[in-house]
Tab-separated table of C-alpha atoms and ligand atoms in Angstrom:
chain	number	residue	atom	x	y	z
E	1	UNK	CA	38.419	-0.181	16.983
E	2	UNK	CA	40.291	0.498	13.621
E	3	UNK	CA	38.096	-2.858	12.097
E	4	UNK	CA	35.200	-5.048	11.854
E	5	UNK	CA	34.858	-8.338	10.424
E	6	UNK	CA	32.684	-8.411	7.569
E	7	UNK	CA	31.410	-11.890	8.444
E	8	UNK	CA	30.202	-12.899	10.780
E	9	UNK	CA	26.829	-14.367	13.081
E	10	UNK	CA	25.341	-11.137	12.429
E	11	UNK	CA	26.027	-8.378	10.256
E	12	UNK	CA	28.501	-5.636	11.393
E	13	UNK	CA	27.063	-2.247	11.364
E	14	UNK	CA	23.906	-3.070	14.034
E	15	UNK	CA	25.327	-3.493	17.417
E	16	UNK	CA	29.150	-2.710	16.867
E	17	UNK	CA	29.126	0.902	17.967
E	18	UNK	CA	27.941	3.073	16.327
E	19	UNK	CA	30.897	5.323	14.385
E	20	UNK	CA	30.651	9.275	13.510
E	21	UNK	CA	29.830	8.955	10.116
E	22	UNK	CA	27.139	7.364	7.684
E	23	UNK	CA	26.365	6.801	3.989
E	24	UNK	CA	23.764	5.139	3.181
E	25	UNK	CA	22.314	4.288	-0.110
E	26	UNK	CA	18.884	2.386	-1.517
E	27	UNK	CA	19.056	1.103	-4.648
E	28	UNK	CA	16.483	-0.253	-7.372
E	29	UNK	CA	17.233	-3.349	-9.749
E	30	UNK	CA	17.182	-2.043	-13.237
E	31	UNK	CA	13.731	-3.392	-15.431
E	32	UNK	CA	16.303	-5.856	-17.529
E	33	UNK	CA	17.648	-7.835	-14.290
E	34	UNK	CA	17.435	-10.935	-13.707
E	35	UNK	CA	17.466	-13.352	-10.806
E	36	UNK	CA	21.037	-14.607	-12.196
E	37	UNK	CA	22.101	-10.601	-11.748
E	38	UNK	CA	20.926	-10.418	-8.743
E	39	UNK	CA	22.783	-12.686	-7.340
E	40	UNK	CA	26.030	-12.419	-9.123
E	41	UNK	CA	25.443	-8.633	-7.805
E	42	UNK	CA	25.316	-10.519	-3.877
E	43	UNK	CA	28.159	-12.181	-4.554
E	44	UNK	CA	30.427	-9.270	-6.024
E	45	UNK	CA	29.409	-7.264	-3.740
E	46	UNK	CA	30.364	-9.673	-0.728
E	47	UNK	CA	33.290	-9.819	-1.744
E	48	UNK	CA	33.989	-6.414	-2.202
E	49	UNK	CA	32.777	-5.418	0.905
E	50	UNK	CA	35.068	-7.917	2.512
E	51	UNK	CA	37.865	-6.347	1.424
E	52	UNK	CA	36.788	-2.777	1.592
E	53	UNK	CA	36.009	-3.468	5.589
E	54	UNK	CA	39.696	-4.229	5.752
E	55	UNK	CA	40.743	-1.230	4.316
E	56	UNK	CA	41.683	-2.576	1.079
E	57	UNK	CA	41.125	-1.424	-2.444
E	58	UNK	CA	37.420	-2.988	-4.115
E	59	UNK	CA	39.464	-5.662	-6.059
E	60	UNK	CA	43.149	-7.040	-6.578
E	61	UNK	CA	44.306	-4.338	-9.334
E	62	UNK	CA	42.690	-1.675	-7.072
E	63	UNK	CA	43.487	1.788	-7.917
E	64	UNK	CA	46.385	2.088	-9.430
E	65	UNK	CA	47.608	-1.553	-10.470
E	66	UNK	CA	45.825	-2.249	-13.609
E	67	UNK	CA	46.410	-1.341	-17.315
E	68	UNK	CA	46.973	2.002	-18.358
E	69	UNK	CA	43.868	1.213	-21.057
E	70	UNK	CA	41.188	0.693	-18.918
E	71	UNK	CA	39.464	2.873	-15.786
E	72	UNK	CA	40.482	1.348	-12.695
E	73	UNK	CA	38.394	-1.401	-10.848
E	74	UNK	CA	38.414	1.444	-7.351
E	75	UNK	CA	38.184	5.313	-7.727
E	76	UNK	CA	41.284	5.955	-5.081
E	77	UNK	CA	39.916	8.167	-2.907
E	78	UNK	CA	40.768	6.061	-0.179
E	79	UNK	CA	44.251	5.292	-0.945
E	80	UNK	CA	46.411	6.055	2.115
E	81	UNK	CA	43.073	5.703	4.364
E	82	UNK	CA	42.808	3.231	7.364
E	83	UNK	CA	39.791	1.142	7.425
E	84	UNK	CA	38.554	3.694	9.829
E	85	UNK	CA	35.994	1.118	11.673
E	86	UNK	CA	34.172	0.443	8.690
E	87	UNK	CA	30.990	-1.423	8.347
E	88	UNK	CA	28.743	-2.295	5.537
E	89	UNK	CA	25.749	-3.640	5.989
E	90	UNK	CA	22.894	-5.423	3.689
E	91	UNK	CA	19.190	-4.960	3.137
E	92	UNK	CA	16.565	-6.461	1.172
E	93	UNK	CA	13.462	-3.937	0.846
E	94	UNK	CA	9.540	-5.447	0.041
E	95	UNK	CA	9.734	-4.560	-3.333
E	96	UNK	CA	12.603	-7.551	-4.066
E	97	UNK	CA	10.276	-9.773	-3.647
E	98	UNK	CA	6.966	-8.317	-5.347
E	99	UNK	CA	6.827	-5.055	-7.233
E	100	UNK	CA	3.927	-3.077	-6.225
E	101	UNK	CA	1.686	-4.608	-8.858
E	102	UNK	CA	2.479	-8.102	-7.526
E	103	UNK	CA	5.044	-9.247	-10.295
E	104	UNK	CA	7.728	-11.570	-8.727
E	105	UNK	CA	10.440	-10.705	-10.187
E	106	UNK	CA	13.257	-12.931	-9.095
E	107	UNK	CA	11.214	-16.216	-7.436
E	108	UNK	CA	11.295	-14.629	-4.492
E	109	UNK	CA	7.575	-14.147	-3.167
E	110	UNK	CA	7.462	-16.984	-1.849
E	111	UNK	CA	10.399	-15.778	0.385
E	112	UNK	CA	8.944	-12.627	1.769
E	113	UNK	CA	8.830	-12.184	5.816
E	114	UNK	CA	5.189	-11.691	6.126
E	115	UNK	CA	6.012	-8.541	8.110
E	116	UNK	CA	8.303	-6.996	5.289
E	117	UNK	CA	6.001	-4.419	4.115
E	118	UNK	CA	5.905	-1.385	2.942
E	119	UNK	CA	5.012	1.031	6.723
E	120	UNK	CA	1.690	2.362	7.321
E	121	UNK	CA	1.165	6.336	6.398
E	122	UNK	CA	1.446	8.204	10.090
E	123	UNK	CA	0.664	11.318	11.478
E	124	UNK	CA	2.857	13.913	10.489
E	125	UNK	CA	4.114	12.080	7.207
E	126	UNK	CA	5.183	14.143	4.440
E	127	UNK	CA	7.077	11.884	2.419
E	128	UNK	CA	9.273	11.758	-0.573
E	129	UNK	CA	9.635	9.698	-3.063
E	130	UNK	CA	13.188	10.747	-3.554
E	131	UNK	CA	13.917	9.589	0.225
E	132	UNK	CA	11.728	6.656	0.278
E	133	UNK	CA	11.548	2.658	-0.355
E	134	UNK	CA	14.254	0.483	-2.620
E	135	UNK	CA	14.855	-3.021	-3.864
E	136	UNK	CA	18.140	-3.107	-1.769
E	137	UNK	CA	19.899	-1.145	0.631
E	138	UNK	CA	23.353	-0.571	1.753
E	139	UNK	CA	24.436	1.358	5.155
E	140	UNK	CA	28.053	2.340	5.181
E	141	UNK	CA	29.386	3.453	8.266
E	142	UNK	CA	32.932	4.771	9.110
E	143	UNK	CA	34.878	6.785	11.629
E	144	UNK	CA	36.025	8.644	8.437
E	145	UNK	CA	33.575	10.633	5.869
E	146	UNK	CA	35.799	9.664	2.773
E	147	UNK	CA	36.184	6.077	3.681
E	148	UNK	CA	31.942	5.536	3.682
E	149	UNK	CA	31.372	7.635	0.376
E	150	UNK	CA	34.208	5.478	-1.068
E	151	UNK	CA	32.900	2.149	-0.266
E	152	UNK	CA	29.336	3.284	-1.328
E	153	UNK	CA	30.775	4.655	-4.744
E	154	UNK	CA	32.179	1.657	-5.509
E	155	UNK	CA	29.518	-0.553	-4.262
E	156	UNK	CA	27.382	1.111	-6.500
E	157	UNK	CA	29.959	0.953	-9.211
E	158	UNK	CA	29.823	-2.498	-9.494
E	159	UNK	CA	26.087	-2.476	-9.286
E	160	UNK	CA	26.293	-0.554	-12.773
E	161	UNK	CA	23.336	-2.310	-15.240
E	162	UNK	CA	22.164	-4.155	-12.527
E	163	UNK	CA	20.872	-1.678	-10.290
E	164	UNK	CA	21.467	1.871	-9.064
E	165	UNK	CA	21.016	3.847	-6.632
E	166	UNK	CA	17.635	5.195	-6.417
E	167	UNK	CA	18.385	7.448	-3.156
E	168	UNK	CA	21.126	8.729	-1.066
E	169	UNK	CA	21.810	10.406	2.636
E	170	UNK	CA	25.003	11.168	3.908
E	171	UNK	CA	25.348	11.617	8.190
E	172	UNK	CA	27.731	13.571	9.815
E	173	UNK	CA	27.451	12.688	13.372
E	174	UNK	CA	26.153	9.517	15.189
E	175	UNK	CA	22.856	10.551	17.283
E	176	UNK	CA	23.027	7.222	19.571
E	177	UNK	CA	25.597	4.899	21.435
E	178	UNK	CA	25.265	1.187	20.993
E	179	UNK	CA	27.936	0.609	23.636
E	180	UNK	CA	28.173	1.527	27.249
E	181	UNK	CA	31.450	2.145	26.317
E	182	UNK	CA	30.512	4.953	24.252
E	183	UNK	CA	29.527	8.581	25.443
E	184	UNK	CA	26.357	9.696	24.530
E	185	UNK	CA	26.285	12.026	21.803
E	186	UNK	CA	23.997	15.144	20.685
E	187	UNK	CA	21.372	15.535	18.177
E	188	UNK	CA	20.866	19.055	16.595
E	189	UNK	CA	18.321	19.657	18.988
E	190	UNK	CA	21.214	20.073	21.210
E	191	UNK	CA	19.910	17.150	23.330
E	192	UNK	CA	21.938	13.852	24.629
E	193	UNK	CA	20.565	11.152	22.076
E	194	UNK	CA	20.572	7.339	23.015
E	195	UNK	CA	20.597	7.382	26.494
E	196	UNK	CA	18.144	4.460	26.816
E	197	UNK	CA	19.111	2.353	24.116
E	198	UNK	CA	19.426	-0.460	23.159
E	199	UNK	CA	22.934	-1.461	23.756
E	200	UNK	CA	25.570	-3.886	22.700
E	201	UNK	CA	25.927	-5.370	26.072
E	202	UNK	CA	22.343	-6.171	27.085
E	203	UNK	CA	22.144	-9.808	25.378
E	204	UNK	CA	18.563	-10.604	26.568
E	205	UNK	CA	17.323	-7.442	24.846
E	206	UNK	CA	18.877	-8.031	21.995
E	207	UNK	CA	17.024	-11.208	21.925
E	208	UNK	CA	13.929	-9.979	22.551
E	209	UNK	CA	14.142	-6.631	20.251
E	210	UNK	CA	16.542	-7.158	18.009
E	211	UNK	CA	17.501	-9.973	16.469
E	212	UNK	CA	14.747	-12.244	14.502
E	213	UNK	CA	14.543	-15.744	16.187
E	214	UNK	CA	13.974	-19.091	15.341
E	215	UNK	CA	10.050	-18.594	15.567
E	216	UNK	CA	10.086	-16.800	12.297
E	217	UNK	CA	9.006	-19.218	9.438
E	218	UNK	CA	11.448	-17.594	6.579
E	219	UNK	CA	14.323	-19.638	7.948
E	220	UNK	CA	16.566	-17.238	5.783
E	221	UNK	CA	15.946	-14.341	8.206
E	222	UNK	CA	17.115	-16.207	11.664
E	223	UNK	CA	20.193	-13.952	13.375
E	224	UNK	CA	18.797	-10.959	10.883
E	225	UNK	CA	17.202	-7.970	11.491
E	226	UNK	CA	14.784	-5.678	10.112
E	227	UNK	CA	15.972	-1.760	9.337
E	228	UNK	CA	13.614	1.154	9.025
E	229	UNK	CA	14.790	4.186	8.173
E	230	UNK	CA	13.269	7.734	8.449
E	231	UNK	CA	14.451	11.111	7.110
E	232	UNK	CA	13.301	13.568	9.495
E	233	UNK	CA	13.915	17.301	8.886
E	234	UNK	CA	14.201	19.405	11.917
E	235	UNK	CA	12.674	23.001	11.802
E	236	UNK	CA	16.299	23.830	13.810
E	237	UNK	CA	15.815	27.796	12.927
E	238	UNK	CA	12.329	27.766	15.311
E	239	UNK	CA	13.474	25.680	17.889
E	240	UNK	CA	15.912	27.400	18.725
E	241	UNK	CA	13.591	30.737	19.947
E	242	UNK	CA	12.083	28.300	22.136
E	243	UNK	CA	12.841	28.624	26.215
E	244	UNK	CA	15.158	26.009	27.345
E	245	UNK	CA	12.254	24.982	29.534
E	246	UNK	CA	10.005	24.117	26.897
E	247	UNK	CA	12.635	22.646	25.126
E	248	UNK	CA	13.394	20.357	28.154
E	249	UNK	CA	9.609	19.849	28.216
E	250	UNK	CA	9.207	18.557	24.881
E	251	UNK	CA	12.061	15.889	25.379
E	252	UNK	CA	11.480	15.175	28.949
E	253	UNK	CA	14.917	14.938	29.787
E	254	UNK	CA	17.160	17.783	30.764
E	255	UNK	CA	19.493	19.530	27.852
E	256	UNK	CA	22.823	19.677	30.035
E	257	UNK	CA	22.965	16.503	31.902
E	258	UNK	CA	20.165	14.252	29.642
E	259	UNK	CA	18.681	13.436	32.881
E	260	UNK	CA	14.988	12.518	33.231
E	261	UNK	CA	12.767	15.753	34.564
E	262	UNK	CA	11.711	13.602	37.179
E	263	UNK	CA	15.151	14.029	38.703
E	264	UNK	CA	18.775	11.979	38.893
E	265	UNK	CA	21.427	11.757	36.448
E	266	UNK	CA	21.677	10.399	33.030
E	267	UNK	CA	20.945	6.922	33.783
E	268	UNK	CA	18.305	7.089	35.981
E	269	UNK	CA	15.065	5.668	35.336
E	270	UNK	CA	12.477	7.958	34.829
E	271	UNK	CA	9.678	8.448	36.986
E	272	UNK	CA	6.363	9.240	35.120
E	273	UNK	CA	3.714	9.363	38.570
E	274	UNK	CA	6.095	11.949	40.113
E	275	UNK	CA	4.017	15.508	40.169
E	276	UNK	CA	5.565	19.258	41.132
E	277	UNK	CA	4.053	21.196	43.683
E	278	UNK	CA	1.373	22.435	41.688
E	279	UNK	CA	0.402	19.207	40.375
E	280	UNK	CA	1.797	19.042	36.985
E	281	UNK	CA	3.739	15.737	35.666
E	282	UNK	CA	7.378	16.276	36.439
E	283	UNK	CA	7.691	14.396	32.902
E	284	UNK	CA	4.471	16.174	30.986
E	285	UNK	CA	2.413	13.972	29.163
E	286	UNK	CA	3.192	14.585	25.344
E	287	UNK	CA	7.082	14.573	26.200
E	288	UNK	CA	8.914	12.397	23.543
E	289	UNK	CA	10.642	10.307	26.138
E	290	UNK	CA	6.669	9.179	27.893
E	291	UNK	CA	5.860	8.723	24.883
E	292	UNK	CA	8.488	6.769	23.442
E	293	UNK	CA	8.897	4.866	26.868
E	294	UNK	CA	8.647	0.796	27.166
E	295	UNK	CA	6.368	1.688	29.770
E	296	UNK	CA	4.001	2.966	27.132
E	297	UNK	CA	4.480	1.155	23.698
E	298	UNK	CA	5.769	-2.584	25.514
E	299	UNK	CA	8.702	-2.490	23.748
E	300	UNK	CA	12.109	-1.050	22.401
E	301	UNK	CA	14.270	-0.915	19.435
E	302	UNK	CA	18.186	-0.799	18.773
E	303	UNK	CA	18.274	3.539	17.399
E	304	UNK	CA	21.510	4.299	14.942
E	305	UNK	CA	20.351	7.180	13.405
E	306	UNK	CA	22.562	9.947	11.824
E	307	UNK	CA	22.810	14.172	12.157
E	308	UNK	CA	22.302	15.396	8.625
E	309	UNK	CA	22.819	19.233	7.251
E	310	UNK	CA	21.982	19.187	3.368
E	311	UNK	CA	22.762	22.691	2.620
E	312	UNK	CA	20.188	25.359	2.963
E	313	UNK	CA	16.521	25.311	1.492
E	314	UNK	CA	14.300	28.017	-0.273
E	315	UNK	CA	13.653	29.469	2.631
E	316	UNK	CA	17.201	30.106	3.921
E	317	UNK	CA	16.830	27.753	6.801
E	318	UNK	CA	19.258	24.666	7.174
E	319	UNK	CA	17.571	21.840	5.352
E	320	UNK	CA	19.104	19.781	8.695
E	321	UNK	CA	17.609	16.309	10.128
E	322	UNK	CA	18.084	13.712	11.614
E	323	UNK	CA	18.422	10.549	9.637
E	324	UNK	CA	16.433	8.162	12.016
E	325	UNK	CA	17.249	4.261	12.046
E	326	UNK	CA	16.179	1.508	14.141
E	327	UNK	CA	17.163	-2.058	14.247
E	328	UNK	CA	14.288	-3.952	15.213
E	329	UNK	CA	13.254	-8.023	15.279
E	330	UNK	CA	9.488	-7.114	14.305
E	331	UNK	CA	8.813	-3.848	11.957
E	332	UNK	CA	5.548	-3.804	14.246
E	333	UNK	CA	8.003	-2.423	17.012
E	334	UNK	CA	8.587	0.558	14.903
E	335	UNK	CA	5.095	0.881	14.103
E	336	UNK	CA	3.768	0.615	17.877
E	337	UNK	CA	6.460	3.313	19.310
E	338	UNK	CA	5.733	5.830	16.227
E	339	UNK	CA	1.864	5.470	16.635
E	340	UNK	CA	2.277	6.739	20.474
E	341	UNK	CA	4.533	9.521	19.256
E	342	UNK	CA	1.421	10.776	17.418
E	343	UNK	CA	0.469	12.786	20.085
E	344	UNK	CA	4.398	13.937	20.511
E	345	UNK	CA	4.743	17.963	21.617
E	346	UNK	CA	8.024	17.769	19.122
E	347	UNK	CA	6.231	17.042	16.079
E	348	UNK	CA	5.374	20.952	16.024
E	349	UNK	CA	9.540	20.927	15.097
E	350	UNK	CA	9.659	18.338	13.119
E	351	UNK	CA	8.496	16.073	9.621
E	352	UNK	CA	9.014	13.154	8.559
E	353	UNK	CA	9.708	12.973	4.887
E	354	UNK	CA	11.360	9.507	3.899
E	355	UNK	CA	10.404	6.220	5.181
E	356	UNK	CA	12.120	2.618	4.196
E	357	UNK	CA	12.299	-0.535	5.649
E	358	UNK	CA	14.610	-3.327	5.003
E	359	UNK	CA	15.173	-7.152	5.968
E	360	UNK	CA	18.367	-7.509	6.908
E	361	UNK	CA	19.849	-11.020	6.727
E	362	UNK	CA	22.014	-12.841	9.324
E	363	UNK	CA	25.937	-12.200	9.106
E	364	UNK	CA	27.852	-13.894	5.747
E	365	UNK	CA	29.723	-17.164	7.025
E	366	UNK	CA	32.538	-18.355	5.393
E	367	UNK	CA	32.134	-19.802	2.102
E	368	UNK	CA	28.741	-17.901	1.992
E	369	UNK	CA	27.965	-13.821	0.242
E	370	UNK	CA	25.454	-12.039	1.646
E	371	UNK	CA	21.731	-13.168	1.866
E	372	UNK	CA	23.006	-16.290	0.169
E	373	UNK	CA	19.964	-18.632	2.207
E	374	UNK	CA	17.412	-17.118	0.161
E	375	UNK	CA	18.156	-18.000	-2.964
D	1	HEM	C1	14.539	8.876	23.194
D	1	HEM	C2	15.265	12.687	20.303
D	1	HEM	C3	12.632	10.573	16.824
D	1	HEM	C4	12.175	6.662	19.591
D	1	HEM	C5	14.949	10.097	22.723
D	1	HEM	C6	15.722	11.079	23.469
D	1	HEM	C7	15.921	12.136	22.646
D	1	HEM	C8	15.288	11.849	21.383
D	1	HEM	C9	16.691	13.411	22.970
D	1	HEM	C10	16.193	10.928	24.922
D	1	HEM	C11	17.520	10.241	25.070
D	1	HEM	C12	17.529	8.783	24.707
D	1	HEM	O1	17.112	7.918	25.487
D	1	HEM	O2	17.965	8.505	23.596
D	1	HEM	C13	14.612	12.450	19.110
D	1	HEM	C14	14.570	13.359	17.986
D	1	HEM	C15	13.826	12.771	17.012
D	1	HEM	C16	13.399	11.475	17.518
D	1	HEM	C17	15.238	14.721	17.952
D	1	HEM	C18	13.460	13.262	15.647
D	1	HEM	C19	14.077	14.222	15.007
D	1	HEM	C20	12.274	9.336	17.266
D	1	HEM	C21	11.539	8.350	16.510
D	1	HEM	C22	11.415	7.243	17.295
D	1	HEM	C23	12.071	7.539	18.546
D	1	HEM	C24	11.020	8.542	15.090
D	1	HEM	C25	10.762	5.922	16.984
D	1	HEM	C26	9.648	5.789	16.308
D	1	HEM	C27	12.778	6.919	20.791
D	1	HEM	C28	12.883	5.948	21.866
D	1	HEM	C29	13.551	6.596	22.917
D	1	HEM	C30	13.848	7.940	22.450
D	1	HEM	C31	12.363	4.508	21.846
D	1	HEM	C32	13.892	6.010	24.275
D	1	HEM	C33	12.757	6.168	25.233
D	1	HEM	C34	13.103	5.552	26.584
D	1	HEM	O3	13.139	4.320	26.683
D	1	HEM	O4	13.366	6.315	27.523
D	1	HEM	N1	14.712	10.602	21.453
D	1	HEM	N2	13.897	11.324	18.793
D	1	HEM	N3	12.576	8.807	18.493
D	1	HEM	N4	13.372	8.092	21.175
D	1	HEM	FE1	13.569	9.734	20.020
């Protein structure tokens, strides 16, 4: 589809399927702020979003249609683009509602999910500061490179003594499907990604894993969501010397067809008791798919992570990723299915070296901007 509605019961950008290309930016509140900015900030950038989803200009006088004397309210680059499937979707991070020395900042504290917290330190972790945490968050998805940088440059325009961006990831390539109608794509391992996810169509698991439900005591956060996102290089240049029969090892699935080592096609289940000849697990037992199985952790999460190159490093090797994100309706998921991927035979390839995570309020109703039932 060409467009998504901006409002909505839930906010566009977690189960409308996923498009090729990302932006995504976290942003800090500036140390003069106040609760009044923040949510004049909400507000202008509800409605900007509204129209940018449409493929409109940020405001009325746009590009080109104000006075000579003063920059323009948009910076053009999308002029003569389509809306290209655009989605832009909202996050609150932990430290909106109490810095890390407990200061609350905008009368929110009393506001905070009880599971909105900063995530645990895992194995593996090597994280950055510079790809890590945020006040707020925006994720701007698009079928068309230009068209997501746009809306996140202007977004962050507006934001301008308010708050700015604090970090910054651009994705080339969509590493899941969140449709049945969509084909599953290819991470830079070269390997089918999103095979088992979490899809569009299966309400009652959306229920269950996805969206936050009635039970959940900040009222505010009903029909929302909760976001983590990891930066996760890829050591791409030492994978690939490894066999194709390791590499289907480490996965568990095969790298032509995506199908389970146990045997089938794409789709079919995989069978963790079935044993070869000489006894081994069909499926070994640190494969990421075991290990990242419902079988295993007792539950799942909706994935929409990103391919990433960001030039080369100091090394000469592709500083390349994959810029992980899963929509969950308890963080704890996240934490439960990363824990069992401690023992994970691809962690040799890869590190993790950003971690956020993000309440993400219901979908903006008429009348309403975003995150509007927390204030
Ligand atoms: C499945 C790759 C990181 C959770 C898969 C599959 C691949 C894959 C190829 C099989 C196809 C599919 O069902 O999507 C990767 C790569 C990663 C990575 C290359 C890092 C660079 C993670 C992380 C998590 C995760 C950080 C969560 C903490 C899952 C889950 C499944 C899965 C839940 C589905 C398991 C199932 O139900 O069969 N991943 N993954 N993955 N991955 Fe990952």
């Amino acid at each position: 589809a060409g467009q998504y509605a901006f409002r909505g019961e839930h906010q566009a950008g977690i189960v409308t399927p996923a498009q090729d290309r990302l932006h995504f930016a976290a942003f800090d509140l500036t140390s003069t702020a106040t609760r009044d900015d923040l949510i004049q900030l909400l507000k202008d950038w509800t409605a900007a979003a509204e129209r940018l989803t449409q493929g409109l200009d940020v405001s009325e006088s746009g590009s080109v249609g104000g006075p000579e004397l003063l920059p323009p309210d948009d910076t053009g680059e999308a002029q003569g683009l389509a809306a290209s499937g655009l989605t832009i979707t909202f996050g609150f991070g932990p430290s909106l509602f109490r810095t890390a020395d407990g200061t609350d900042r905008f009368g929110l504290a009393d506001r905070q999910p009880a599971e909105l917290a900063t995530l645990p330190l895992f194995a593996f972790d090597l994280l950055e500061e510079s790809a890590s945490d945020g006040d707020l968050c925006i994720q701007a998805c698009a079928n068309d490179p230009q068209v997501a940088v746009h809306a996140i440059r202007n977004l962050s325009r507006i934001a301008f003594g308010t708050a700015r961006i604090r970090w910054s990831q651009l994705g080339f390539g969509r590493t899941s499907s969140t449709s049945t109608t969509q084909a599953t794509p290819r991470n830079l391992f070269g390997f089918k990604d999103g095979t088992a996810n979490v899809k569009a169509e299966e309400t009652e698991a959306l229920r269950d894993f996805v969206w936050v439900g009635d039970d959940e005591p900040q009222t505010w956060m009903h029909g929302g969501s909760y976001l983590v996102t990891r930066t996760i290089l890829m050591t791409i240049e030492n994978w690939d010397r490894v066999s194709l029969g390791e590499q289907n090892a480490i996965i568990g699935r095969d790298k032509g067809e995506g199908a389970p080592l146990s045997g089938g096609s794409e789709f079919s289940e995989p069978d963790f008791e079935l044993r070869s000849t000489s006894g081994e697990p069909a499926i070994p037992e640190d494969a990421h798919v075991r290990l990242a199985h419902p079988t295993q952790t007792g539950t799942r999460m909706l994935r929409r992570g990103y391919n990433f190159v960001d030039g080369s490093n100091e090394l000469g090797q592709l500083r390349a990723g994959l810029f992980f994100m899963s929509y969950q309706r308890s963080p704890q998921q996240f934490i439960d299915v990363q824990s069992a991927l401690a023992k994970d035979s691809m962690n040799e390839y890869i590190r993790h070296v950003g971690s956020a995570i993000f309440a993400v309020p219901p979908g903006t109703r008429a009348g309403e901007f975003v995150g509007s039932a927390l204030f």
